[in-house]
Short mmCIF file of C-alpha atoms in Angstrom, two decimals:
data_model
loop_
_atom_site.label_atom_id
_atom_site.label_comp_id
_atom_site.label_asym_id
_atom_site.label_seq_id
_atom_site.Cartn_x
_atom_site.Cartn_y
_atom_site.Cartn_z
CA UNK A 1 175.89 -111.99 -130.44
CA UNK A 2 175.72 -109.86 -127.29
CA UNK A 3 173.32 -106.42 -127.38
CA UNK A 4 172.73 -103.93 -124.75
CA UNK A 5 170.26 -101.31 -125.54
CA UNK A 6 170.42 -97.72 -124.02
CA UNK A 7 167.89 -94.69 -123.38
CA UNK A 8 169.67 -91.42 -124.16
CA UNK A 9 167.15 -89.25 -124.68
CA UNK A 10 163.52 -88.82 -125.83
CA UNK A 11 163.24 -91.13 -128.54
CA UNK A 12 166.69 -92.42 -129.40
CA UNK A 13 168.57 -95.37 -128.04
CA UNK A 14 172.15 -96.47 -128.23
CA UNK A 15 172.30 -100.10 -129.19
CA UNK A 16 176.05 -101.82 -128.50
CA UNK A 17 176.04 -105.27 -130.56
CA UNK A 18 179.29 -107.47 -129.56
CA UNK A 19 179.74 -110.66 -131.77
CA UNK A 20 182.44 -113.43 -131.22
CA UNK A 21 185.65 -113.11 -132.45
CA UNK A 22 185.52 -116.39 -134.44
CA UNK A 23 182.63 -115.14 -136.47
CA UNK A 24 184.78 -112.40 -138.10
CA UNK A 25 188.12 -113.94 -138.70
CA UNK A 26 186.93 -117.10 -140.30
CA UNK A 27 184.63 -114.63 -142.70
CA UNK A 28 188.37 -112.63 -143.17
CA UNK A 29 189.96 -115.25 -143.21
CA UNK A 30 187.56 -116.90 -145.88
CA UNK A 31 188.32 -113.85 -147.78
CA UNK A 32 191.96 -113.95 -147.87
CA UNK A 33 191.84 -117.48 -149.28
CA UNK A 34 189.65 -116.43 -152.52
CA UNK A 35 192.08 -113.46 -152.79
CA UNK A 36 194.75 -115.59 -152.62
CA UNK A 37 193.44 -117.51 -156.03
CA UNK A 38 192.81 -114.83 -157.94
CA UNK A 39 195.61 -111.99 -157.35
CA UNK A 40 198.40 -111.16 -159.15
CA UNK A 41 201.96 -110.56 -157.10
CA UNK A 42 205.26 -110.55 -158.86
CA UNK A 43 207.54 -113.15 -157.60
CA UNK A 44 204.80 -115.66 -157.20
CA UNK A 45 202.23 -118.20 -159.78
CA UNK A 46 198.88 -117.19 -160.30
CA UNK A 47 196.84 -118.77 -157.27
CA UNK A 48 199.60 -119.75 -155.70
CA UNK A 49 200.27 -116.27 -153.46
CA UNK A 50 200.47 -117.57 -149.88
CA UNK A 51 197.69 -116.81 -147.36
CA UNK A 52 200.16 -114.79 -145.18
CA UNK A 53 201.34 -112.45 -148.37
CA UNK A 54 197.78 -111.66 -148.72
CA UNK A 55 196.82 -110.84 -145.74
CA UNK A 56 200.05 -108.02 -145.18
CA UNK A 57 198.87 -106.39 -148.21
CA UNK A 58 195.06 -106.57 -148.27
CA UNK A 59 194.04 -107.57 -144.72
CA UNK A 60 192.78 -104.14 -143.34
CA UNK A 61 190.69 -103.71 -146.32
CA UNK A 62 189.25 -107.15 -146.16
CA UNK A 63 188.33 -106.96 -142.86
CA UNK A 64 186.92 -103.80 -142.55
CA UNK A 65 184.56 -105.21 -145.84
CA UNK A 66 183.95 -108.27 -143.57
CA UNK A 67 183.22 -105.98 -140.46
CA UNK A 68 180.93 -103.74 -142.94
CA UNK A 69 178.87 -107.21 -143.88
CA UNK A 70 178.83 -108.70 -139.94
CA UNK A 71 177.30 -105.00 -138.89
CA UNK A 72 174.54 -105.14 -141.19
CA UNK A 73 173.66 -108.57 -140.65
CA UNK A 74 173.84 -108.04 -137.05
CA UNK A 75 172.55 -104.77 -136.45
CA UNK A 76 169.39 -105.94 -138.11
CA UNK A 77 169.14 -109.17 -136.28
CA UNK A 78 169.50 -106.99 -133.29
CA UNK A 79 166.30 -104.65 -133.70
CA UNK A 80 164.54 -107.45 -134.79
CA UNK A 81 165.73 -109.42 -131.39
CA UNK A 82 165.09 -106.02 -128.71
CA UNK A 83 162.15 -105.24 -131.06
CA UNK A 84 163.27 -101.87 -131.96
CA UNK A 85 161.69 -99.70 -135.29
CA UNK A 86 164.49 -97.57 -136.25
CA UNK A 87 162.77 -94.18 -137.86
CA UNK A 88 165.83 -93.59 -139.87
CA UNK A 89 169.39 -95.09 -140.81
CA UNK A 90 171.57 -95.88 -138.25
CA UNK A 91 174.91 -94.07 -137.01
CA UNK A 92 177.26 -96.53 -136.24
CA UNK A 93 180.86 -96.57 -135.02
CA UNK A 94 182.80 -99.70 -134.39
CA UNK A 95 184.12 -100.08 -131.00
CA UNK A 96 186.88 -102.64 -131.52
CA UNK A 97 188.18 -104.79 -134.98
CA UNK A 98 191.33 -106.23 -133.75
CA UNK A 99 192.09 -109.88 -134.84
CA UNK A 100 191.59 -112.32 -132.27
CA UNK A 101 189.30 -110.29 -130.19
CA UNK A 102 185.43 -109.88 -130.33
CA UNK A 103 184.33 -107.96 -132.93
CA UNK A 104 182.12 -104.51 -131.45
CA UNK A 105 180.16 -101.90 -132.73
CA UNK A 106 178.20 -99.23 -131.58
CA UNK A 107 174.63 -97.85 -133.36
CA UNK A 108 172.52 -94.84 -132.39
CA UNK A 109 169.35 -93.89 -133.96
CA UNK A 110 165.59 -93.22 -133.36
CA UNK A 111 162.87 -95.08 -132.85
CA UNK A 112 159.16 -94.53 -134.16
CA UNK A 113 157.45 -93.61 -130.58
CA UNK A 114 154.11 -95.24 -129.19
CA UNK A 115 151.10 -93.42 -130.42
CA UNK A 116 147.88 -93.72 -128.28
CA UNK A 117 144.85 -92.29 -130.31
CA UNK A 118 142.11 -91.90 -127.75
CA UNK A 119 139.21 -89.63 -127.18
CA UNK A 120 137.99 -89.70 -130.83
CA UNK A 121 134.23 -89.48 -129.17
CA UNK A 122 135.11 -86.36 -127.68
CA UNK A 123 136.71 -84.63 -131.21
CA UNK A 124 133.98 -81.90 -132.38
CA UNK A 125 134.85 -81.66 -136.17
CA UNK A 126 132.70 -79.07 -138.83
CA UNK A 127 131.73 -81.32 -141.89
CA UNK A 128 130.64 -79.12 -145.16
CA UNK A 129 128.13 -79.51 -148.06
CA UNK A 130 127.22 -78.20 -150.68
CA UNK A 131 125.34 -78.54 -154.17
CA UNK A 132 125.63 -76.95 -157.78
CA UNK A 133 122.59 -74.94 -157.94
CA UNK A 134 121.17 -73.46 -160.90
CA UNK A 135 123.15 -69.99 -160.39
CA UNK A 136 126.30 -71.61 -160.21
CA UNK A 137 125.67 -73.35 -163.34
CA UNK A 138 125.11 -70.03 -164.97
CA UNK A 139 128.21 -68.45 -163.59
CA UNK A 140 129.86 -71.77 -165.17
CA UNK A 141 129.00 -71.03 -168.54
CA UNK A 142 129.39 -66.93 -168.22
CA UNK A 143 133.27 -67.91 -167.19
CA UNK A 144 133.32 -70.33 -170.31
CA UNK A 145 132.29 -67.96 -172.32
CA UNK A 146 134.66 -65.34 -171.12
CA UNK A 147 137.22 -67.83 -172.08
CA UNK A 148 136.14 -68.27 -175.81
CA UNK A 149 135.20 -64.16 -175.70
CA UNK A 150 136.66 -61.63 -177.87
CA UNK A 151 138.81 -58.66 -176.79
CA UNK A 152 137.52 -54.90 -178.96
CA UNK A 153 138.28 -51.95 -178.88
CA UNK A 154 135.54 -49.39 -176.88
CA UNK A 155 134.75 -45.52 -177.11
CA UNK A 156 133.96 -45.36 -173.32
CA UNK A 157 135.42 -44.92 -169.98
CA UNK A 158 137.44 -47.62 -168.43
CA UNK A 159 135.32 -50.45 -166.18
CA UNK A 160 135.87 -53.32 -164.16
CA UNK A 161 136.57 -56.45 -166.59
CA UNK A 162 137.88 -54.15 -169.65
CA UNK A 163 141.69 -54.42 -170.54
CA UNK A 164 143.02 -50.86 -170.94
CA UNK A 165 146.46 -50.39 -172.62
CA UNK A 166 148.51 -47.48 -170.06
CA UNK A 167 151.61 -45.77 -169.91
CA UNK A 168 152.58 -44.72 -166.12
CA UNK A 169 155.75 -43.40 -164.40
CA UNK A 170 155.90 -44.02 -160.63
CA UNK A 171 157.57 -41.66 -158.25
CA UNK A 172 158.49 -41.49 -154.57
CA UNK A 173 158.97 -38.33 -152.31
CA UNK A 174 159.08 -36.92 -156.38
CA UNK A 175 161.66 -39.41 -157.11
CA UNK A 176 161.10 -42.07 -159.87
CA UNK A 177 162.07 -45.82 -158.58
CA UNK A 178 163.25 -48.70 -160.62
CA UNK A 179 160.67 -50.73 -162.49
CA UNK A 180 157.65 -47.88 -162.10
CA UNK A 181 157.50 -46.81 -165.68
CA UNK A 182 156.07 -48.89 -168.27
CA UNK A 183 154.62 -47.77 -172.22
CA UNK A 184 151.98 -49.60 -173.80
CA UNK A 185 151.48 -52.23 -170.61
CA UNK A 186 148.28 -54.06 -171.04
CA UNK A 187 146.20 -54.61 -167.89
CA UNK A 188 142.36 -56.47 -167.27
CA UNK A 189 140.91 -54.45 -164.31
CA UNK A 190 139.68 -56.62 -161.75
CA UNK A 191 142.56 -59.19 -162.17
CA UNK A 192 144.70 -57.81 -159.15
CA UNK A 193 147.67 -58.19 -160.62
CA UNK A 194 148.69 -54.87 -159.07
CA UNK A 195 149.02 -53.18 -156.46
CA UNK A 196 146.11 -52.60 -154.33
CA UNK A 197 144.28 -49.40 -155.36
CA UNK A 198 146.05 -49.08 -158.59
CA UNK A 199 143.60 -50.74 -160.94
CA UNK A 200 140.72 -49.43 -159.10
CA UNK A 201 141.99 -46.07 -159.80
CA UNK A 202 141.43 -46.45 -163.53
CA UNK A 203 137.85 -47.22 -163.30
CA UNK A 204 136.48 -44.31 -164.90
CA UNK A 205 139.29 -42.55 -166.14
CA UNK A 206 139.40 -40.73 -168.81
CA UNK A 207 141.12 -42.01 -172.53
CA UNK A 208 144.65 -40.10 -173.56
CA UNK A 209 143.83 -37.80 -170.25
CA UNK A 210 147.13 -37.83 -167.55
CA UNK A 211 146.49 -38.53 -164.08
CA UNK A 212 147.84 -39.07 -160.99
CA UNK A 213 147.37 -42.24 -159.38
CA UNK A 214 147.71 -42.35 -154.86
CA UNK A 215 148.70 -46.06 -153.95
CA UNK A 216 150.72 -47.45 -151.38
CA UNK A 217 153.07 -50.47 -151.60
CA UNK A 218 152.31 -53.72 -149.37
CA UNK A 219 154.27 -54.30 -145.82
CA UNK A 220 155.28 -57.72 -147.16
CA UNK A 221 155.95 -56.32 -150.89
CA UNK A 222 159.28 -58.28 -152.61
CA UNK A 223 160.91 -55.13 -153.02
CA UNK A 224 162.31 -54.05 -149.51
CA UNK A 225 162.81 -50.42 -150.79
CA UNK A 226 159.20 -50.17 -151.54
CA UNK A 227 157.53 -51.84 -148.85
CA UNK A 228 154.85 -49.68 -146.93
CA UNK A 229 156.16 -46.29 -149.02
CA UNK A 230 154.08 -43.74 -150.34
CA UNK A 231 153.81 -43.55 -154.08
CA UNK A 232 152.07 -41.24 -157.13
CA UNK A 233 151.69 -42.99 -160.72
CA UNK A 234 150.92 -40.64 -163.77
CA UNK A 235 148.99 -42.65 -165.75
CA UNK A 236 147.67 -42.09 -169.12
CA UNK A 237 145.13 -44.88 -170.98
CA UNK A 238 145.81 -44.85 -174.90
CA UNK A 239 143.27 -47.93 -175.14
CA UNK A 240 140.20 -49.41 -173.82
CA UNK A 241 139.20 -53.21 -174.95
CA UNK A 242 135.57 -54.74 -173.92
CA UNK A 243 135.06 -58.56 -173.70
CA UNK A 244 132.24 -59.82 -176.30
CA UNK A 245 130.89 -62.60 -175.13
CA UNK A 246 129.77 -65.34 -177.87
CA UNK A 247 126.50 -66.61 -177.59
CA UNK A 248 125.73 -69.72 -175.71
CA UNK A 249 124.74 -71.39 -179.23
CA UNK A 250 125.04 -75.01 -180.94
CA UNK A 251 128.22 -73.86 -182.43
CA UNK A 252 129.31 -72.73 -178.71
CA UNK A 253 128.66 -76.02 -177.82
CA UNK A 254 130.99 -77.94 -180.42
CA UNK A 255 133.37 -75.56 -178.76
CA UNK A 256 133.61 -78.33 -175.98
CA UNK A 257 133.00 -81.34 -178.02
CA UNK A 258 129.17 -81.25 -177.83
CA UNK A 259 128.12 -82.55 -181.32
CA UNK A 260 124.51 -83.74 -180.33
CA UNK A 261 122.43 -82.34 -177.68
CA UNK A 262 122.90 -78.81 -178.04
CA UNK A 263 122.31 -76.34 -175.65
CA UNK A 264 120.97 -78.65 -172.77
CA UNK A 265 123.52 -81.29 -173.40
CA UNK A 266 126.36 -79.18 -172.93
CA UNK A 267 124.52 -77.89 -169.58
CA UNK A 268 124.43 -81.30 -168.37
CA UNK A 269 128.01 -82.12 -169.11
CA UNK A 270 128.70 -78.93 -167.15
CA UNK A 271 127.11 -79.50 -164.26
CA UNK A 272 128.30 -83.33 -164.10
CA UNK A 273 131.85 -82.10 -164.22
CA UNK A 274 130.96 -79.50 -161.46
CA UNK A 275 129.25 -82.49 -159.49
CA UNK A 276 132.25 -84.43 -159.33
CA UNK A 277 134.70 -82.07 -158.69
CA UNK A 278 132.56 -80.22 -155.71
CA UNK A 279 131.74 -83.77 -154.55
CA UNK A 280 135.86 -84.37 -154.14
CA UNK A 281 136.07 -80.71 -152.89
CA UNK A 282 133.92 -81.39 -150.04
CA UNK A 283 135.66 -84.69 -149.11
CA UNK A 284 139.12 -83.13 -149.36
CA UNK A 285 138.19 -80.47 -146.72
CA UNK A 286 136.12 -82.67 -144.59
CA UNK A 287 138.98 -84.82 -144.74
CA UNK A 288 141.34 -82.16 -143.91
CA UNK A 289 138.66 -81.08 -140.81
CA UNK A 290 138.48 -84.62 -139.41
CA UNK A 291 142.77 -85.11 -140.08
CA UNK A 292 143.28 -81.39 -138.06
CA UNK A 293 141.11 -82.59 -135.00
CA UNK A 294 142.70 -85.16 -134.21
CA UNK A 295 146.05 -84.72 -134.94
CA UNK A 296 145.26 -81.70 -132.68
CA UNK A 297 144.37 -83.87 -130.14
CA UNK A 298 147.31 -86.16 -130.13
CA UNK A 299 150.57 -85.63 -128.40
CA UNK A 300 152.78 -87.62 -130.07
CA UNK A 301 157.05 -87.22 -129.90
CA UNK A 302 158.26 -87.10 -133.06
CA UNK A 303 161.71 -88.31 -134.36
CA UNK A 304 164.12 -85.83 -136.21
CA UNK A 305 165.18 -88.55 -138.70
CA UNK A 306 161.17 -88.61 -140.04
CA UNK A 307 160.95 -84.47 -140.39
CA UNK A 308 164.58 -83.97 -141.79
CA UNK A 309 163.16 -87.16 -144.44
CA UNK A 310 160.24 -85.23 -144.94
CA UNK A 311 161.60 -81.85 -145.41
CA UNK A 312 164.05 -83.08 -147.70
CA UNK A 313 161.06 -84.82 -149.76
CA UNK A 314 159.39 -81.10 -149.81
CA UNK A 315 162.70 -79.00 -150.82
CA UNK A 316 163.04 -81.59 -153.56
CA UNK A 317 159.61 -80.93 -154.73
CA UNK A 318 159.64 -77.27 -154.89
CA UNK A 319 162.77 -77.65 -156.82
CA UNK A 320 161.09 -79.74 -159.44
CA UNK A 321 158.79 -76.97 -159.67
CA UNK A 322 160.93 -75.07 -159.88
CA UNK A 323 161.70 -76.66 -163.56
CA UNK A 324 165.38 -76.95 -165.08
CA UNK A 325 168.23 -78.68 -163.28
CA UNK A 326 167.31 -79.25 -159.63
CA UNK A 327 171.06 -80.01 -158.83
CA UNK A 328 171.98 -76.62 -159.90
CA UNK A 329 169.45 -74.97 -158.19
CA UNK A 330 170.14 -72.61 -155.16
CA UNK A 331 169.81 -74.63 -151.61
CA UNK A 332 166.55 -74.05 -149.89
CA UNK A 333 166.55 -73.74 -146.25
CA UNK A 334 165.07 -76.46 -144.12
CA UNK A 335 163.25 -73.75 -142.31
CA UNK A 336 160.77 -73.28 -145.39
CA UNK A 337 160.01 -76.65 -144.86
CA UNK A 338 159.97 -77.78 -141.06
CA UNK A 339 156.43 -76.66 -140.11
CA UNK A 340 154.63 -78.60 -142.99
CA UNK A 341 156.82 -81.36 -142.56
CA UNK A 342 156.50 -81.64 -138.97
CA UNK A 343 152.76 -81.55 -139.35
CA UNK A 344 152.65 -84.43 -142.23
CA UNK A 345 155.02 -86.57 -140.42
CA UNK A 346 152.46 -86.45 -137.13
CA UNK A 347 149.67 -87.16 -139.42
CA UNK A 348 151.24 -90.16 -141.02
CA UNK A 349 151.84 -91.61 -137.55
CA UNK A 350 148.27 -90.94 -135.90
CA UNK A 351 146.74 -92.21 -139.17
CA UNK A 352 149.04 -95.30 -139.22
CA UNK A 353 148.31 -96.36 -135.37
CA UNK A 354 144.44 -95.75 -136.19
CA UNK A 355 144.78 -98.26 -139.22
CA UNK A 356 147.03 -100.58 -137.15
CA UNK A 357 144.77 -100.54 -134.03
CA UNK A 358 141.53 -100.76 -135.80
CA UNK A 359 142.49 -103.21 -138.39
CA UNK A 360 141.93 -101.06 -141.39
CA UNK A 361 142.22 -103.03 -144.68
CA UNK A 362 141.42 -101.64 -148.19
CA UNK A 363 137.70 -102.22 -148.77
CA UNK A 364 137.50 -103.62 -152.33
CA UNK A 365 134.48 -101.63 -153.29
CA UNK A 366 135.98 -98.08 -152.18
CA UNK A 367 139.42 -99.22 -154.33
CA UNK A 368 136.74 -99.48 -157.44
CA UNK A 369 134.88 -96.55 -156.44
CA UNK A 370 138.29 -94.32 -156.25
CA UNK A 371 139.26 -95.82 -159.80
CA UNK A 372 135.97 -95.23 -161.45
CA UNK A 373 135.75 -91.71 -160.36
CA UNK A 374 139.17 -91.10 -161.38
CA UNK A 375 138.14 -92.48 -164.91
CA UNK A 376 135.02 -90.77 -165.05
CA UNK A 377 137.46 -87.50 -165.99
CA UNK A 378 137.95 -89.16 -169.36
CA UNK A 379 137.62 -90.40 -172.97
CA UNK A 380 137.29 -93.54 -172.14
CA UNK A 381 136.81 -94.80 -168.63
CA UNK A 382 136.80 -97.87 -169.18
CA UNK A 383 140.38 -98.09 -170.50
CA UNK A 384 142.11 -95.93 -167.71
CA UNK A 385 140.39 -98.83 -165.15
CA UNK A 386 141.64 -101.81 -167.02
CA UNK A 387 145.31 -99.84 -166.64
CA UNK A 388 144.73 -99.53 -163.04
CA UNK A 389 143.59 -102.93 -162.71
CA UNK A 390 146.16 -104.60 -164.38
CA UNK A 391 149.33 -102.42 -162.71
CA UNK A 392 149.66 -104.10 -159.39
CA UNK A 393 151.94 -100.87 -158.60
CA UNK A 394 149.26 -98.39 -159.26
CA UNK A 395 146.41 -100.84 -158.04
CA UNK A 396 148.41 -100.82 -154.20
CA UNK A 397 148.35 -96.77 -154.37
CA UNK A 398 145.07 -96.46 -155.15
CA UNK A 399 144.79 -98.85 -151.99
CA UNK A 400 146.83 -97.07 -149.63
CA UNK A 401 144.46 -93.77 -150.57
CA UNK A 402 141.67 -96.15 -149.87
CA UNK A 403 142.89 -96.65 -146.52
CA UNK A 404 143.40 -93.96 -145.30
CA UNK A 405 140.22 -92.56 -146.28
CA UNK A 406 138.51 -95.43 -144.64
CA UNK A 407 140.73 -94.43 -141.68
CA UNK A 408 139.14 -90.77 -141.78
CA UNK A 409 135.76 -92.42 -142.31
CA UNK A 410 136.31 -94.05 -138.97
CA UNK A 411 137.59 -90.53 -137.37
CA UNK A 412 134.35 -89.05 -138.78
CA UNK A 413 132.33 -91.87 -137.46
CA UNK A 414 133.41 -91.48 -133.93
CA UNK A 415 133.95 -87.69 -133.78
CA UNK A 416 130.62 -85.19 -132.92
CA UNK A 417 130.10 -83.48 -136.24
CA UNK A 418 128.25 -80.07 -136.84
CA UNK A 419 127.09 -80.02 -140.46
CA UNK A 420 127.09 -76.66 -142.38
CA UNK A 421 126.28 -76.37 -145.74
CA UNK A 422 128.39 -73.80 -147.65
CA UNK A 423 127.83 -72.40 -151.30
CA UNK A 424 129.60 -73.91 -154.14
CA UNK A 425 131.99 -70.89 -154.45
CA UNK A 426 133.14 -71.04 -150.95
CA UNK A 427 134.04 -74.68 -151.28
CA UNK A 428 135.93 -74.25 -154.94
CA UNK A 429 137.51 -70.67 -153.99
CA UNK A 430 139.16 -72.56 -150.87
CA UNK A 431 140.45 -75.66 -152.72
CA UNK A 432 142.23 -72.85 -154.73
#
């Protein structure tokens, strides 16, 4: 076998693989003979059809199977020999098949570039933290209680956090537009599930009183005929609902599966879920700070085969989110997708080459860590870490996360860090 590799630009090479003529046609010719035992051709016994018959009707097939085999064998053995790392699958032509002559083919593809992570000294990342203080504990248990609270009707004016029942007809330039009437359209104030101004505008409204409500629609609003226009709503409320709030009680507590403890034991139970969750809040975004810097900081060349895999991953992803039949789903434009997937597949590489060139390995106690906290969400911990342990499938993800946390450990090690220490709102509200 004969290779010649070329340059053609950036990151992909041309790679010309020439094998010996021998190797093909005895493979073909191989072939021919087990054909030759097994087909069925009028005129002749079973296993007795000659060689030569064989070959006139089946011998371009055959060896254009045996040329599909000899490329894959060799085009491997090829990368492996020039120590190439093809990025994605290969597009190969073959160059010449005739019988009797060497056997060519030609393969073009991408390889995975060098990646030089330097300067991590020099990378000035902001690491967060926070705690659940005593306040946020008691806005905890005011939104739990809003959850289990009771909707009633109210003799007052209209405030923030009530649910008023409204009818409204919209009108532009003193022209109704499609979809601005409703009867009967229930709406909490304060949930901003209109449009800007609109619910505010209720706030202390009269009951079974028409008025006129002043908004204006959103630059970016989904309907293009009513983006940035002027419009007036008459609005009338016909209901106002306040939330009643049960009382933070024994009973309140069973609510969540407190049976012993009472008050104070479901207040621990709160804050411990709070504690774990902020606790993985704040290493999600100063693992997101520490990734930013210094993929920021690394030029790296990235090949097209990687980001067209990637976006693909991501279309297919938002399809399945889509729910229903992906396959029958409209096609979504790689353009949705390239920027994210551009900036995952540069991460992937800088974080690989810092594992590679550091000798990162999956520390044993953070893989048992990782699973316990995981478990820690339910029932039964114990049982969820036995599953982990004993799926070697699952057990080698929850190493590869591992990793690569160690790997942004070692960013954060090296890098100059300002610590700030943020609220536990600002951390939750960003994860969401």
């Amino acid at each position: 076998m004969q290779v010649s590799v070329e340059t053609t630009q950036g990151l992909e090479r041309r790679v010309k693989v020439t094998v010996p003529a021998d190797n093909v046609d005895k493979k073909v010719t191989e072939q021919l003979r087990r054909l030759s035992k097994t087909q069925r051709i009028d005129g002749f016994r079973p296993g007795k059809v000659p060689v030569k018959v064989i070959e006139k009707r089946y011998g371009a097939a055959v060896r254009q199977d045996v040329a599909n085999e000899v490329m894959q064998q060799n085009f491997y053995q090829a990368v492996i020999q020039e120590k190439l790392t093809p990025a994605g699958a290969p597009q190969i032509e073959i160059d010449n098949l005739k019988a009797g002559e060497d056997f060519s083919f030609t393969a073009t593809f991408e390889v995975y570039p060098e990646v030089t992570v330097e300067g991590l000294d020099k990378l000035e990342v902001e690491a967060v933290s926070a705690s659940v203080e005593d306040a946020d504990l008691d806005n905890m248990l005011e939104t739990l209680q809003k959850q289990h609270g009771e909707w009633k009707d109210v003799k007052r004016m209209p405030k923030k956090g009530d649910k008023v029942t409204i009818n409204f007809v919209g009108s532009i330039d003193g022209e109704e537009f499609e979809g601005g009437k409703a009867e009967g359209f229930d709406l909490e104030l304060g949930s901003n599930s209109m449009i800007p101004g609109f619910e505010k505008g209720i706030i202390g409204q009269k009951r079974d009183e028409e008025f006129d409500l002043e908004v204006t629609f959103p630059e970016d609003y989904q309907a293009e005929n009513l983006k940035g226009k002027d419009a007036v709503f008459k609005v009338t409320i016909t209901n106002v609902q306040g939330l009643t709030l049960p009382e933070i009680n024994e009973e309140f507590t069973k609510l969540f599966g407190v049976e012993e403890g009472g008050v104070d034991a479901l207040k621990a139970e709160v804050r411990k879920n709070m504690e774990r969750e902020l606790t993985n809040a704040v290493k999600n975004t100063n693992k997101q700070a520490a990734i930013s810097a210094v993929v920021d900081a690394v030029e790296v060349e990235l090949p097209k085969a990687l980001i067209d895999q990637e976006v693909e991953a991501l279309r297919q992803q938002a399809l399945q989110r889509f729910g229903g039949d992906a396959s029958k789903a409209p096609e979504l434009p790689a353009a949705l997708f390239e920027e994210n997937a551009t900036r995952r597949v540069k991460t992937g590489l800088i974080l690989s080459e810092i594992v590679k060139a550091n000798e990162i390995k999956a520390d044993d106690e953070k893989v048992d860590a990782l699973i316990a906290d995981m478990a820690s969400a339910y029932e039964d911990p114990t049982e969820v870490i036995n599953y982990y342990k004993g799926n070697e499938e699952m057990l080698n993800n929850i190493r590869n996360v591992a990793v690569e946390e160690q790997a942004v450990d070692f960013v954060l090690e090296q890098a100059q860090i300002t610590e700030v220490t943020k609220s536990f709102d600002d951390i939750m509200n960003k994860q969401g």
